[in-house]
Coordinates of C-alpha atoms in Angstrom, one line a residue:
M1 CA 44.1 -29.7 -11.0
N2 CA 42.6 -30.4 -14.5
P3 CA 39.8 -32.9 -14.6
P4 CA 40.3 -35.5 -17.3
G5 CA 39.6 -34.0 -20.7
L6 CA 39.8 -30.3 -19.6
D7 CA 42.6 -27.7 -19.7
L8 CA 41.5 -25.1 -17.2
A9 CA 44.2 -22.6 -18.2
A10 CA 43.1 -22.8 -21.8
L11 CA 39.5 -22.4 -20.8
H12 CA 40.3 -19.5 -18.6
R13 CA 41.9 -17.6 -21.5
F14 CA 39.0 -18.5 -23.8
F15 CA 36.3 -17.5 -21.3
G16 CA 38.1 -14.2 -20.7
Q17 CA 37.8 -13.4 -24.4
R18 CA 34.3 -14.8 -25.1
V19 CA 32.1 -14.8 -21.9
P20 CA 30.7 -11.5 -20.7
D21 CA 31.2 -10.7 -17.0
Y22 CA 33.6 -13.7 -16.6
G23 CA 34.7 -13.9 -12.9
G24 CA 38.3 -14.4 -13.7
R25 CA 38.9 -17.8 -12.2
L26 CA 37.5 -21.3 -13.1
D27 CA 36.8 -24.4 -11.1
A28 CA 35.6 -27.6 -12.8
Q29 CA 34.0 -30.8 -11.6
L30 CA 33.4 -33.9 -13.8
L31 CA 29.7 -34.8 -13.6
A32 CA 29.4 -37.6 -16.1
G33 CA 31.9 -39.5 -18.2
G34 CA 32.3 -42.7 -20.1
K35 CA 31.4 -43.4 -23.8
S36 CA 28.8 -40.6 -23.9
N37 CA 29.8 -36.9 -24.1
L38 CA 31.7 -35.8 -21.0
T39 CA 29.9 -33.3 -18.8
Y40 CA 31.5 -30.9 -16.4
R41 CA 30.2 -28.2 -14.0
L42 CA 32.1 -25.0 -14.3
R43 CA 32.1 -22.1 -11.7
D44 CA 33.9 -18.8 -11.6
G45 CA 32.5 -17.5 -8.3
V46 CA 29.7 -15.6 -10.1
H47 CA 28.3 -18.0 -12.8
D48 CA 27.4 -21.6 -12.9
W49 CA 27.8 -23.5 -16.2
V50 CA 27.9 -26.9 -17.8
L51 CA 30.5 -27.8 -20.4
R52 CA 30.0 -30.8 -22.7
R53 CA 32.7 -32.3 -24.9
P54 CA 33.2 -35.6 -26.8
P55 CA 34.5 -38.6 -24.8
L56 CA 38.2 -39.4 -24.6
G57 CA 39.7 -41.8 -27.1
T58 CA 38.7 -42.7 -30.7
L59 CA 35.3 -41.6 -31.9
T60 CA 33.1 -43.4 -34.5
P61 CA 32.3 -41.3 -37.6
S62 CA 29.6 -38.6 -37.0
A63 CA 29.4 -39.4 -33.3
H64 CA 29.3 -36.8 -30.5
D65 CA 28.7 -33.8 -32.8
M66 CA 28.8 -30.9 -30.3
A67 CA 27.5 -28.4 -32.9
R68 CA 24.4 -30.4 -33.5
E69 CA 23.7 -30.8 -29.8
Y70 CA 24.2 -27.1 -29.1
R71 CA 22.1 -26.1 -32.1
V72 CA 19.0 -27.9 -31.0
V73 CA 19.3 -26.7 -27.4
A74 CA 19.7 -23.1 -28.6
A75 CA 16.8 -23.5 -31.0
L76 CA 14.4 -24.9 -28.4
G77 CA 15.3 -22.3 -25.8
P78 CA 12.5 -19.9 -26.8
T79 CA 9.9 -22.7 -26.9
R80 CA 8.0 -24.3 -24.0
V81 CA 10.3 -27.4 -24.1
P82 CA 12.5 -27.1 -21.0
V83 CA 16.2 -27.0 -21.9
A84 CA 19.3 -25.5 -20.3
P85 CA 20.0 -21.9 -21.6
A86 CA 22.6 -22.0 -24.3
V87 CA 25.7 -20.0 -23.7
L88 CA 28.3 -20.7 -26.4
L89 CA 29.7 -23.2 -28.8
C90 CA 33.4 -23.5 -29.5
E91 CA 34.5 -25.4 -32.6
D92 CA 38.1 -24.1 -32.4
T93 CA 40.0 -27.3 -31.5
T94 CA 43.1 -25.3 -30.4
V95 CA 41.4 -24.6 -27.1
L96 CA 40.7 -28.2 -25.8
G97 CA 41.6 -30.3 -28.8
V98 CA 37.9 -31.0 -29.5
P99 CA 34.8 -28.9 -30.0
F100 CA 32.7 -28.2 -26.9
A101 CA 29.5 -26.5 -25.8
V102 CA 28.5 -24.5 -22.7
T103 CA 25.1 -24.0 -21.2
A104 CA 23.8 -22.6 -18.0
F105 CA 23.8 -25.0 -15.0
V106 CA 20.2 -26.1 -14.1
A107 CA 19.8 -26.9 -10.4
G108 CA 17.6 -29.8 -9.6
R109 CA 17.3 -33.6 -9.1
V110 CA 18.1 -36.5 -11.4
I111 CA 16.3 -39.7 -10.7
Q112 CA 18.7 -42.5 -11.9
S113 CA 17.9 -45.6 -9.8
A114 CA 15.3 -47.3 -7.7
D115 CA 17.1 -45.9 -4.6
D116 CA 16.6 -42.3 -6.0
A117 CA 13.0 -43.1 -6.8
A118 CA 12.3 -44.3 -3.3
H119 CA 12.7 -40.8 -2.0
L120 CA 9.6 -39.8 -3.9
G121 CA 6.2 -40.4 -2.5
P122 CA 3.5 -42.3 -4.5
D123 CA 1.8 -39.2 -5.7
E124 CA 5.2 -37.7 -6.7
Q125 CA 6.1 -40.8 -8.6
R126 CA 2.9 -40.7 -10.6
Q127 CA 3.3 -37.0 -11.3
C128 CA 6.9 -37.5 -12.3
G129 CA 5.9 -40.1 -14.9
L130 CA 3.1 -37.8 -16.3
E131 CA 5.6 -35.0 -16.5
L132 CA 7.8 -37.1 -18.7
I133 CA 4.9 -37.8 -21.0
D134 CA 3.9 -34.2 -21.3
R135 CA 7.4 -32.9 -22.0
L136 CA 7.9 -35.6 -24.7
C137 CA 4.6 -34.6 -26.3
Q138 CA 5.6 -31.0 -26.1
L139 CA 8.9 -31.7 -27.9
H140 CA 7.2 -33.6 -30.7
A141 CA 4.6 -30.8 -31.1
V142 CA 7.3 -28.3 -32.1
D143 CA 7.4 -27.6 -35.8
P144 CA 11.1 -28.0 -36.7
G145 CA 10.8 -25.2 -39.3
S146 CA 9.4 -22.7 -36.7
V147 CA 12.7 -23.0 -34.7
G148 CA 15.1 -23.1 -37.6
L149 CA 15.6 -26.9 -37.6
D150 CA 13.9 -27.7 -40.8
N151 CA 17.2 -29.0 -42.2
F152 CA 18.4 -30.7 -39.0
G153 CA 18.0 -34.1 -40.4
R154 CA 16.2 -36.3 -43.0
A155 CA 13.0 -37.7 -41.5
E156 CA 12.3 -39.8 -44.6
G157 CA 13.8 -43.2 -44.1
Y158 CA 14.8 -42.4 -40.6
L159 CA 14.0 -45.8 -39.0
E160 CA 15.7 -47.8 -41.8
R161 CA 18.8 -45.6 -41.4
Q162 CA 19.0 -46.4 -37.7
I163 CA 19.1 -50.1 -38.4
R164 CA 21.8 -49.6 -41.1
R165 CA 23.9 -47.4 -38.9
W166 CA 23.5 -49.7 -35.9
M167 CA 24.8 -52.6 -38.1
D168 CA 27.7 -50.4 -39.3
Q169 CA 28.6 -49.7 -35.6
W170 CA 28.4 -53.4 -34.8
E171 CA 30.8 -54.2 -37.6
R172 CA 33.3 -51.7 -36.2
V173 CA 33.2 -52.8 -32.6
H174 CA 32.3 -56.5 -32.4
T175 CA 35.1 -58.9 -31.3
R176 CA 33.5 -62.2 -32.3
D177 CA 30.9 -63.3 -34.8
V178 CA 27.5 -64.0 -33.5
P179 CA 24.4 -64.4 -35.6
E180 CA 21.8 -62.7 -33.4
P181 CA 22.5 -59.0 -34.3
V182 CA 22.3 -59.7 -38.0
E183 CA 19.1 -61.8 -37.6
L184 CA 17.5 -59.1 -35.5
A185 CA 18.4 -56.3 -38.0
G186 CA 16.7 -58.4 -40.7
R187 CA 13.6 -58.8 -38.6
L188 CA 13.5 -55.1 -37.9
R189 CA 13.7 -54.3 -41.5
L190 CA 10.8 -56.6 -42.3
G191 CA 8.7 -54.8 -39.5
L192 CA 9.4 -51.2 -40.6
P193 CA 6.2 -49.2 -40.8
T194 CA 4.9 -48.2 -44.3
R195 CA 4.7 -44.5 -43.2
S196 CA 6.3 -42.3 -40.6
D197 CA 5.5 -39.0 -39.0
R198 CA 8.1 -36.2 -38.7
S199 CA 9.2 -34.4 -35.6
I200 CA 12.3 -33.4 -33.6
V201 CA 13.4 -36.7 -32.0
H202 CA 15.5 -36.6 -28.8
G203 CA 16.9 -40.0 -29.4
D204 CA 17.5 -41.1 -25.8
Y205 CA 14.5 -39.9 -23.8
R206 CA 14.3 -41.4 -20.4
L207 CA 13.9 -40.5 -16.7
D208 CA 17.5 -39.9 -16.0
N209 CA 17.9 -37.6 -19.0
V210 CA 15.7 -35.0 -17.4
I211 CA 16.4 -32.7 -14.4
L212 CA 13.5 -32.2 -12.0
A213 CA 13.1 -28.9 -10.2
P214 CA 14.6 -28.9 -6.7
D215 CA 11.3 -28.2 -4.9
R216 CA 8.5 -29.7 -7.1
I217 CA 7.8 -32.4 -9.6
E218 CA 8.4 -30.5 -12.8
V219 CA 10.9 -31.1 -15.5
A220 CA 13.4 -28.1 -15.3
A221 CA 15.4 -29.3 -18.3
I222 CA 15.7 -32.2 -20.7
V223 CA 19.4 -33.0 -21.2
D224 CA 21.7 -35.2 -23.3
W225 CA 20.7 -34.1 -26.8
E226 CA 23.6 -35.6 -28.6
M227 CA 21.5 -38.1 -30.6
C228 CA 18.8 -35.6 -31.5
T229 CA 17.6 -35.4 -35.1
L230 CA 14.5 -35.2 -37.2
G231 CA 12.7 -38.5 -37.5
D232 CA 9.8 -40.7 -36.4
P233 CA 8.5 -39.7 -32.9
L234 CA 7.4 -43.3 -32.4
A235 CA 11.1 -44.1 -31.9
D236 CA 11.3 -41.8 -28.9
L237 CA 8.2 -43.3 -27.4
G238 CA 9.4 -46.8 -28.1
L239 CA 12.7 -46.2 -26.4
A240 CA 11.2 -44.4 -23.5
L241 CA 9.0 -47.5 -22.9
V242 CA 11.9 -49.8 -23.3
Y243 CA 13.7 -48.2 -20.4
W244 CA 10.9 -49.2 -18.0
D245 CA 11.6 -52.9 -18.7
P246 CA 13.8 -54.6 -16.1
L247 CA 15.8 -56.2 -18.9
T248 CA 17.5 -52.8 -19.4
E249 CA 19.1 -52.9 -16.0
P250 CA 22.5 -54.0 -17.3
V251 CA 22.4 -51.2 -19.9
L252 CA 21.6 -48.5 -17.2
G253 CA 24.1 -50.0 -14.7
V254 CA 21.9 -49.1 -11.7
R255 CA 19.1 -50.8 -9.8
H256 CA 16.1 -50.6 -12.1
I257 CA 13.0 -48.5 -11.3
R258 CA 10.2 -51.1 -11.8
S259 CA 6.9 -49.4 -12.5
S260 CA 5.2 -52.6 -11.2
E261 CA 6.7 -52.0 -7.8
N262 CA 5.9 -48.3 -7.4
C263 CA 3.5 -45.7 -8.6
F264 CA 5.3 -44.5 -11.8
P265 CA 3.0 -44.9 -14.8
G266 CA 3.6 -48.1 -16.6
P267 CA 3.5 -48.5 -20.4
R268 CA -0.3 -48.9 -20.5
S269 CA -0.7 -45.8 -18.4
W270 CA 1.6 -43.9 -20.8
S271 CA -0.8 -44.8 -23.6
C272 CA -3.8 -43.4 -21.7
A273 CA -2.0 -40.3 -20.5
I274 CA -0.8 -39.5 -24.0
H275 CA -4.4 -39.2 -25.1
N276 CA -5.1 -36.7 -22.3
S277 CA -1.9 -34.7 -22.6
P278 CA -2.6 -31.1 -23.7
A279 CA 0.8 -31.1 -25.5
A280 CA -0.3 -34.0 -27.7
N281 CA -3.4 -32.3 -29.1
S282 CA -1.7 -30.5 -32.0
P283 CA -2.0 -31.2 -35.7
T284 CA 1.7 -32.4 -35.8
S285 CA 1.4 -34.9 -33.0
T286 CA -2.1 -36.2 -32.6
S287 CA -2.0 -38.9 -35.2
T288 CA 1.4 -40.0 -34.0
W289 CA 0.4 -40.4 -30.4
R290 CA -2.8 -42.2 -31.3
S291 CA -0.8 -44.7 -33.3
A292 CA 1.7 -44.9 -30.4
S293 CA -1.0 -45.6 -27.8
S294 CA -2.3 -48.5 -29.8
T295 CA 1.2 -50.1 -30.2
G296 CA 2.5 -49.1 -26.7
R297 CA 0.7 -52.0 -25.0
D298 CA 3.4 -54.5 -25.7
R299 CA 6.3 -53.4 -23.5
R300 CA 8.7 -56.2 -24.4
G301 CA 7.9 -55.8 -28.1
Y302 CA 9.6 -52.4 -27.8
L303 CA 12.9 -54.0 -26.9
S304 CA 13.6 -54.1 -30.6
T305 CA 13.4 -50.3 -30.7
L306 CA 16.8 -50.3 -28.9
L307 CA 18.2 -50.8 -32.4
R308 CA 16.6 -47.6 -33.6
R309 CA 18.6 -45.4 -31.3
P310 CA 20.0 -42.6 -33.4
D311 CA 23.5 -43.0 -31.8
R312 CA 24.9 -41.6 -35.0
R313 CA 22.9 -39.6 -37.5

């Protein structure tokens, strides 16, 4: 039986032509759906893959660009940033009706809720939080040009563009007129920094967008790169801190992991740990993280950074 959004017969023919050592049969399981890119686990009895494709239904312009997502994962593969090994990109829409990308499956654990976090001991929780910090520092320390991503986006004006595109999305999807989004966008424009640093920005960096190794507290892969671009790394830090605020529980849809009720590093601890992270001590990241540590103390102040999400580039 075909999972929603997949044609296994078409994939079988495509894999037979494009994938070396294909096992000759294909099973699929939907791992994640909704308004984000759909994620499936594929197995042929020999290999284990993950396929990502855009969500079902109408897409907003420039959203869910599979080629961009695949390009950044493939580019980061040779670096120290943990990503799933890239396998192939298919932009031929005659196969599934939409472009799709395939990576190797990365075995491990995903911590999505307070119930998941409760299975970690206090030391493991703290180590997990520090791992998140180190991997984000590691990502921002990568020179885009050194991995072929120098033209991956325009870092200049990045924050202002996020506000403009957020408002464009609001105009497309809102069902009633309310003044708060327009007012908030105006306040954000007034608060834009006078200068920005430049790095690869994940765009949705949080605990449940990493896979932990099965047997130790180590990030095996950072996933969900669909909003990645070049921009201001402070946006990544801001959004990462936002997700630790209980006010985001309705957004996440699960029982919130509250750092005040467990041993995960809170926002102030992030600031201190960033200074001590080996990954942060590079010419491309040191000034950014020093600035971030001074502004990261106000957790609720970062709620406004939700508007900076590069949902669309």
